[in-house]
Coordinates of C-alpha atoms in Angstrom, one line a residue:
Chain A
X1 CA 12.5 2.8 -40.4
X2 CA 13.6 6.5 -40.5
X3 CA 11.0 9.2 -39.7
X4 CA 11.5 12.4 -41.6
X5 CA 11.8 15.7 -39.7
X6 CA 8.5 16.9 -41.3
X7 CA 6.6 13.8 -40.2
X8 CA 7.9 14.1 -36.7
X9 CA 6.9 17.8 -36.6
X10 CA 3.4 17.0 -37.8
X11 CA 3.1 14.3 -35.2
X12 CA 4.4 16.7 -32.5
X13 CA 1.9 19.3 -33.6
X14 CA -1.0 16.8 -33.3
X15 CA 0.1 16.1 -29.7
X16 CA 0.3 19.8 -28.8
X17 CA -3.1 20.5 -30.4
X18 CA -4.7 17.7 -28.4
X19 CA -3.1 18.8 -25.2
X20 CA -4.1 22.4 -25.9
X21 CA -7.8 21.4 -26.2
X22 CA -7.5 19.4 -23.0
X23 CA -5.8 22.3 -21.2
X24 CA -8.6 24.7 -22.2
X25 CA -11.2 22.5 -20.7
X26 CA -9.2 22.1 -17.5
X27 CA -9.6 25.9 -16.8
X28 CA -11.1 26.3 -13.4
X29 CA -8.8 23.7 -11.8
X30 CA -5.7 25.0 -10.1
X31 CA -2.8 25.6 -12.4
X32 CA -0.5 23.1 -10.7
X33 CA -3.1 20.3 -10.9
X34 CA -3.9 21.1 -14.6
X35 CA -0.3 21.3 -15.5
X36 CA 0.4 17.9 -13.9
X37 CA -2.5 16.3 -15.8
X38 CA -1.3 17.7 -19.1
X39 CA 2.3 16.5 -18.4
X40 CA 1.2 13.0 -17.4
X41 CA -0.8 12.6 -20.6
X42 CA 2.0 14.0 -22.7
X43 CA 4.3 11.4 -21.1
X44 CA 1.7 8.7 -21.8
X45 CA 1.4 9.7 -25.5
X46 CA 5.2 9.8 -26.0
X47 CA 5.5 6.4 -24.3
X48 CA 2.8 4.8 -26.5
X49 CA 4.1 6.3 -29.7
X50 CA 7.7 5.2 -28.8
X51 CA 6.4 1.7 -28.3
X52 CA 5.0 1.7 -31.8
X53 CA 8.2 2.7 -33.5
X54 CA 8.7 6.4 -33.0
X55 CA 6.7 9.7 -33.2
X56 CA 4.8 9.1 -36.4
X57 CA 1.4 10.7 -37.2
X58 CA -0.2 7.2 -37.3
X59 CA 1.3 6.3 -33.9
X60 CA 0.1 9.6 -32.4
X61 CA -3.4 9.1 -33.9
X62 CA -3.6 5.7 -32.3
X63 CA -2.4 7.0 -28.9
X64 CA -4.8 9.9 -29.0
X65 CA -7.7 7.6 -30.0
X66 CA -6.9 5.5 -26.9
X67 CA -7.4 8.5 -24.7
X68 CA -10.6 9.6 -26.4
X69 CA -12.0 13.1 -27.0
X70 CA -10.0 15.6 -25.0
X71 CA -13.1 17.5 -23.9
X72 CA -14.6 14.4 -22.4
X73 CA -11.4 13.4 -20.8
X74 CA -11.0 16.8 -19.2
X75 CA -14.6 16.6 -18.1
X76 CA -13.8 13.6 -15.9
X77 CA -11.0 15.4 -14.2
X78 CA -13.0 18.6 -13.8
X79 CA -16.1 16.9 -12.3
X80 CA -14.0 15.1 -9.7
X81 CA -12.2 18.3 -8.8
X82 CA -15.4 20.2 -8.5
X83 CA -17.0 17.6 -6.3
X84 CA -13.8 17.4 -4.2
X85 CA -14.0 21.2 -3.7
X86 CA -17.8 21.0 -3.0
X87 CA -17.0 18.4 -0.3
X88 CA -15.0 20.8 1.7
X89 CA -17.0 23.9 0.7
X90 CA -19.8 25.5 2.7
X91 CA -20.7 27.9 -0.1
X92 CA -24.2 27.3 -1.7
X93 CA -23.0 28.8 -5.0
X94 CA -20.0 26.5 -5.3
X95 CA -22.0 23.5 -4.2
X96 CA -24.8 24.3 -6.7
X97 CA -22.1 24.8 -9.5
X98 CA -20.6 21.4 -8.7
X99 CA -24.1 19.8 -8.6
X100 CA -24.9 21.2 -12.0
X101 CA -21.8 19.6 -13.4
X102 CA -22.6 16.3 -11.6
X103 CA -26.2 16.4 -12.8
X104 CA -25.0 16.6 -16.4
X105 CA -23.3 13.3 -15.9
X106 CA -25.6 11.1 -13.8
X107 CA -29.2 10.7 -12.8
X108 CA -28.1 10.6 -9.1
X109 CA -26.5 14.0 -9.6
X110 CA -29.7 15.3 -11.2
X111 CA -31.8 14.4 -8.2
X112 CA -29.3 15.8 -5.7
X113 CA -29.3 19.0 -7.7
X114 CA -33.1 19.1 -7.7
X115 CA -33.1 18.6 -3.9
X116 CA -30.4 21.3 -3.5
X117 CA -32.3 23.8 -5.6
X118 CA -35.5 23.3 -3.7
X119 CA -33.8 23.4 -0.3
X120 CA -31.8 26.6 -1.1
X121 CA -34.9 28.2 -2.7
X122 CA -37.1 27.6 0.3
X123 CA -34.3 28.8 2.6
X124 CA -33.9 32.0 0.5
X125 CA -37.6 32.7 0.6
X126 CA -37.7 32.6 4.4
X127 CA -34.7 34.8 4.7
X128 CA -36.0 37.3 2.1
X129 CA -39.4 37.6 3.9
X130 CA -37.6 38.2 7.2
X131 CA -35.6 41.0 5.6
X132 CA -38.6 42.4 3.6
X133 CA -40.7 42.6 6.9
X134 CA -38.3 45.3 8.1
X135 CA -39.0 47.5 5.0
X136 CA -42.7 46.5 4.5
X137 CA -44.0 45.9 8.0
X138 CA -47.7 46.0 7.0
X139 CA -47.6 43.9 3.9
X140 CA -44.7 41.4 4.1
X141 CA -45.0 38.1 6.0
X142 CA -46.8 34.9 6.1
X143 CA -50.5 35.6 5.3
X144 CA -53.6 33.5 5.3
X145 CA -56.6 34.4 3.2
X146 CA -59.9 32.8 2.2
X147 CA -59.4 31.1 -1.2
X148 CA -63.1 31.4 -2.2
X149 CA -63.9 27.7 -1.5
X150 CA -64.3 28.1 2.2
X151 CA -60.7 27.1 2.8
X152 CA -57.7 29.2 4.1
X153 CA -54.8 29.6 1.7
X154 CA -51.3 30.4 2.7
X155 CA -49.1 33.0 1.1
X156 CA -45.5 34.1 1.6
X157 CA -45.4 37.8 0.7
X158 CA -42.4 40.1 0.2
X159 CA -44.8 43.1 0.7
X160 CA -44.4 44.8 -2.7
X161 CA -48.2 44.4 -3.3
X162 CA -51.3 45.0 -1.1
X163 CA -52.2 42.2 1.2
X164 CA -54.9 39.8 0.0
X165 CA -58.5 40.8 0.7
X166 CA -59.7 39.4 4.0
X167 CA -56.1 38.2 4.7
X168 CA -54.4 38.0 8.1
X169 CA -50.7 38.3 8.9
X170 CA -50.2 35.1 10.9
X171 CA -46.8 35.7 12.5
X172 CA -46.5 39.5 12.5
X173 CA -43.1 40.5 13.7
X174 CA -42.3 36.9 14.7
X175 CA -41.6 36.3 11.0
X176 CA -38.3 38.1 11.4
X177 CA -36.6 35.7 13.9
X178 CA -38.6 32.7 12.6
X179 CA -37.7 33.5 9.0
X180 CA -34.0 33.9 9.8
X181 CA -33.8 30.7 11.8
X182 CA -35.9 28.6 9.3
X183 CA -34.1 30.1 6.3
X184 CA -30.6 29.7 7.7
X185 CA -31.5 26.3 9.0
X186 CA -32.8 25.2 5.6
X187 CA -29.7 26.5 3.8
X188 CA -27.4 24.7 6.3
X189 CA -29.4 21.5 6.1
X190 CA -29.4 21.5 2.3
X191 CA -25.6 22.1 2.3
X192 CA -25.1 19.3 4.8
X193 CA -27.2 16.8 2.8
X194 CA -25.7 17.8 -0.6
X195 CA -22.1 17.5 0.8
X196 CA -23.1 14.1 2.3
X197 CA -24.3 12.9 -1.1
X198 CA -21.2 14.2 -2.8
X199 CA -19.0 12.4 -0.2
X200 CA -20.9 9.1 -0.7
X201 CA -20.6 9.4 -4.5
X202 CA -16.9 10.1 -4.4
X203 CA -16.2 7.2 -2.1
X204 CA -18.7 4.9 -3.8
X205 CA -16.3 2.1 -4.8
X206 CA -18.1 -1.1 -5.7
X207 CA -17.5 -2.7 -2.4
X208 CA -18.6 -0.7 0.6
X209 CA -16.4 -0.1 3.6
X210 CA -16.7 -2.9 6.1
Chain B
X1 CA -25.4 0.2 -12.1
X2 CA -23.3 -1.3 -14.9
X3 CA -21.0 1.7 -15.2
X4 CA -20.6 2.0 -11.4
X5 CA -19.9 -1.7 -11.1
X6 CA -17.3 -1.5 -13.8
X7 CA -15.7 1.6 -12.4
X8 CA -15.7 0.1 -8.9
X9 CA -14.0 -3.1 -10.2
X10 CA -11.5 -1.0 -12.1
X11 CA -10.6 1.0 -9.0
X12 CA -10.0 -2.2 -7.0
X13 CA -8.0 -3.6 -10.0
X14 CA -5.8 -0.5 -10.1
X15 CA -5.2 -0.6 -6.4
X16 CA -4.4 -4.3 -6.6
X17 CA -2.0 -3.7 -9.5
X18 CA 0.0 -1.4 -7.3
X19 CA 0.3 -4.0 -4.5
X20 CA 3.8 -5.2 -5.4
X21 CA 5.3 -1.7 -6.0
X22 CA 5.1 1.5 -7.8
X23 CA 4.1 1.7 -11.5
X24 CA 3.4 4.5 -14.0
X25 CA 0.2 4.9 -16.0
X26 CA 1.0 2.8 -19.0
X27 CA 2.5 0.0 -16.8
X28 CA -0.7 -0.1 -14.8
X29 CA -2.7 -0.4 -18.1
X30 CA -0.5 -3.2 -19.3
X31 CA -0.8 -5.0 -16.0
X32 CA -4.6 -4.8 -16.1
X33 CA -4.7 -6.0 -19.7
X34 CA -2.4 -8.9 -19.2
X35 CA -3.7 -10.1 -15.8
X36 CA -7.4 -9.5 -16.1
X37 CA -10.2 -9.6 -18.6
X38 CA -11.1 -6.0 -17.9
X39 CA -11.5 -3.9 -21.0
X40 CA -9.6 -0.8 -19.9
X41 CA -9.9 2.5 -21.6
X42 CA -6.8 4.7 -21.2
X43 CA -9.1 7.7 -21.0
X44 CA -10.7 6.2 -17.9
X45 CA -7.7 5.0 -16.0
X46 CA -5.9 8.4 -15.8
X47 CA -8.8 10.3 -14.2
X48 CA -9.4 7.4 -11.9
X49 CA -5.8 7.5 -10.8
X50 CA -6.2 11.2 -10.1
X51 CA -9.3 10.5 -8.1
X52 CA -7.6 7.7 -6.0
X53 CA -4.8 10.2 -5.3
X54 CA -7.3 12.9 -4.2
X55 CA -8.8 10.3 -1.9
X56 CA -5.4 9.6 -0.4
X57 CA -5.3 6.0 -1.5
X58 CA -2.3 6.4 -3.8
X59 CA 0.6 8.9 -4.0
X60 CA 2.6 9.9 -7.0
X61 CA 6.1 11.1 -7.9
X62 CA 7.8 12.1 -11.1
X63 CA 10.8 10.1 -12.1
X64 CA 13.2 10.9 -14.9
X65 CA 13.5 8.0 -17.5
X66 CA 15.9 6.9 -20.2
X67 CA 13.0 7.3 -22.7
X68 CA 13.6 11.1 -22.7
X69 CA 10.5 12.1 -20.7
X70 CA 9.7 11.9 -17.1
X71 CA 7.2 9.3 -15.9
X72 CA 4.6 9.7 -13.1
X73 CA 4.8 6.7 -10.8
X74 CA 2.0 5.8 -8.5
X75 CA 2.3 3.8 -5.2
X76 CA -0.2 2.7 -2.6
X77 CA -0.3 4.9 0.6
X78 CA -0.7 3.0 3.9
X79 CA -4.4 3.8 3.8
X80 CA -4.6 2.6 0.2
X81 CA -2.8 -0.6 1.2
X82 CA -5.3 -1.1 4.1
X83 CA -8.2 -0.4 1.8
X84 CA -7.2 -2.8 -0.9
X85 CA -6.7 -5.6 1.7
X86 CA -10.1 -4.9 3.1
X87 CA -11.7 -4.8 -0.4
X88 CA -9.9 -8.0 -1.5
X89 CA -11.3 -9.8 1.5
X90 CA -14.8 -8.6 0.7
X91 CA -14.4 -9.5 -3.0
X92 CA -13.3 -13.0 -2.1
X93 CA -16.3 -13.6 0.2
X94 CA -18.7 -12.1 -2.4
X95 CA -17.2 -14.1 -5.2
X96 CA -17.3 -17.5 -3.3
X97 CA -20.9 -16.8 -2.2
X98 CA -21.8 -16.1 -5.9
X99 CA -20.0 -19.3 -7.0
X100 CA -22.1 -21.3 -4.5
X101 CA -25.3 -19.6 -5.8
X102 CA -24.4 -20.2 -9.4
X103 CA -23.2 -23.8 -9.0
X104 CA -26.6 -25.4 -9.8
X105 CA -26.9 -23.2 -12.9
X106 CA -23.4 -24.2 -14.1
X107 CA -24.2 -27.9 -13.5
X108 CA -27.5 -27.7 -15.3
X109 CA -26.1 -26.4 -18.5

């Protein structure tokens, strides 16, 4: 069977269009890694179409169908790349970015993201109060105040508003060192736990290590 | 669980397919299809190979071919070889214990 030049060109254009969509979704990965993925899949498509009698549109369609949607395919590479980088990263922003991606793919990822957000939020609150105390010494801090039902309520305050009526600044200036230690500790602990989960997930082959 | 189990099996199967020597992507797919009942999607195997490489279990090299385009060959690293041996042992133990457990069920059919 002879394949006309036009038919071969159409088939080639289909391959290039598919690889272009894939490449677009691989943005964010390093250039060398993305280029290698594209070249490997190009090689695969050529190999498959050659096995079915040459570069025809039908052959290319079949090969591309086997690989599936290019965006979904790229998503699998990008997720693993992001998690791999999160595993060696100590940056909360990068870790949260990776967890968001993981959460969009699995329930486990969603819960780790939830824990990460809560951990970082609490850490940030402690650090912010420690900083705010320096600028609002009379209103920022950890306050207790009567909640009206005979109980004492606890309030973390940045100091932009007046203290609660009948309230008491529990820690005073101690909030500065305690806030820093607790805040940084929470951020570090959250990072450590998130990275641990990411590491377990990436190594979670069906059979555990003996 | 189903997806993880299937992916885990597939990772072991890919590593096992490379036991006898280096193969490129399509050869691995053909080996899996001919030697096992695993339904293998091409769009799953390539990202898994990339992951196994990132974990240091396989290594890759580009080799020029007569087909007119280079092929990316994968081979087990020493840690991949150690891992697949370890996993194969676990799989055999797991499989024989399941067979013992399922024997009465099979007899009673």
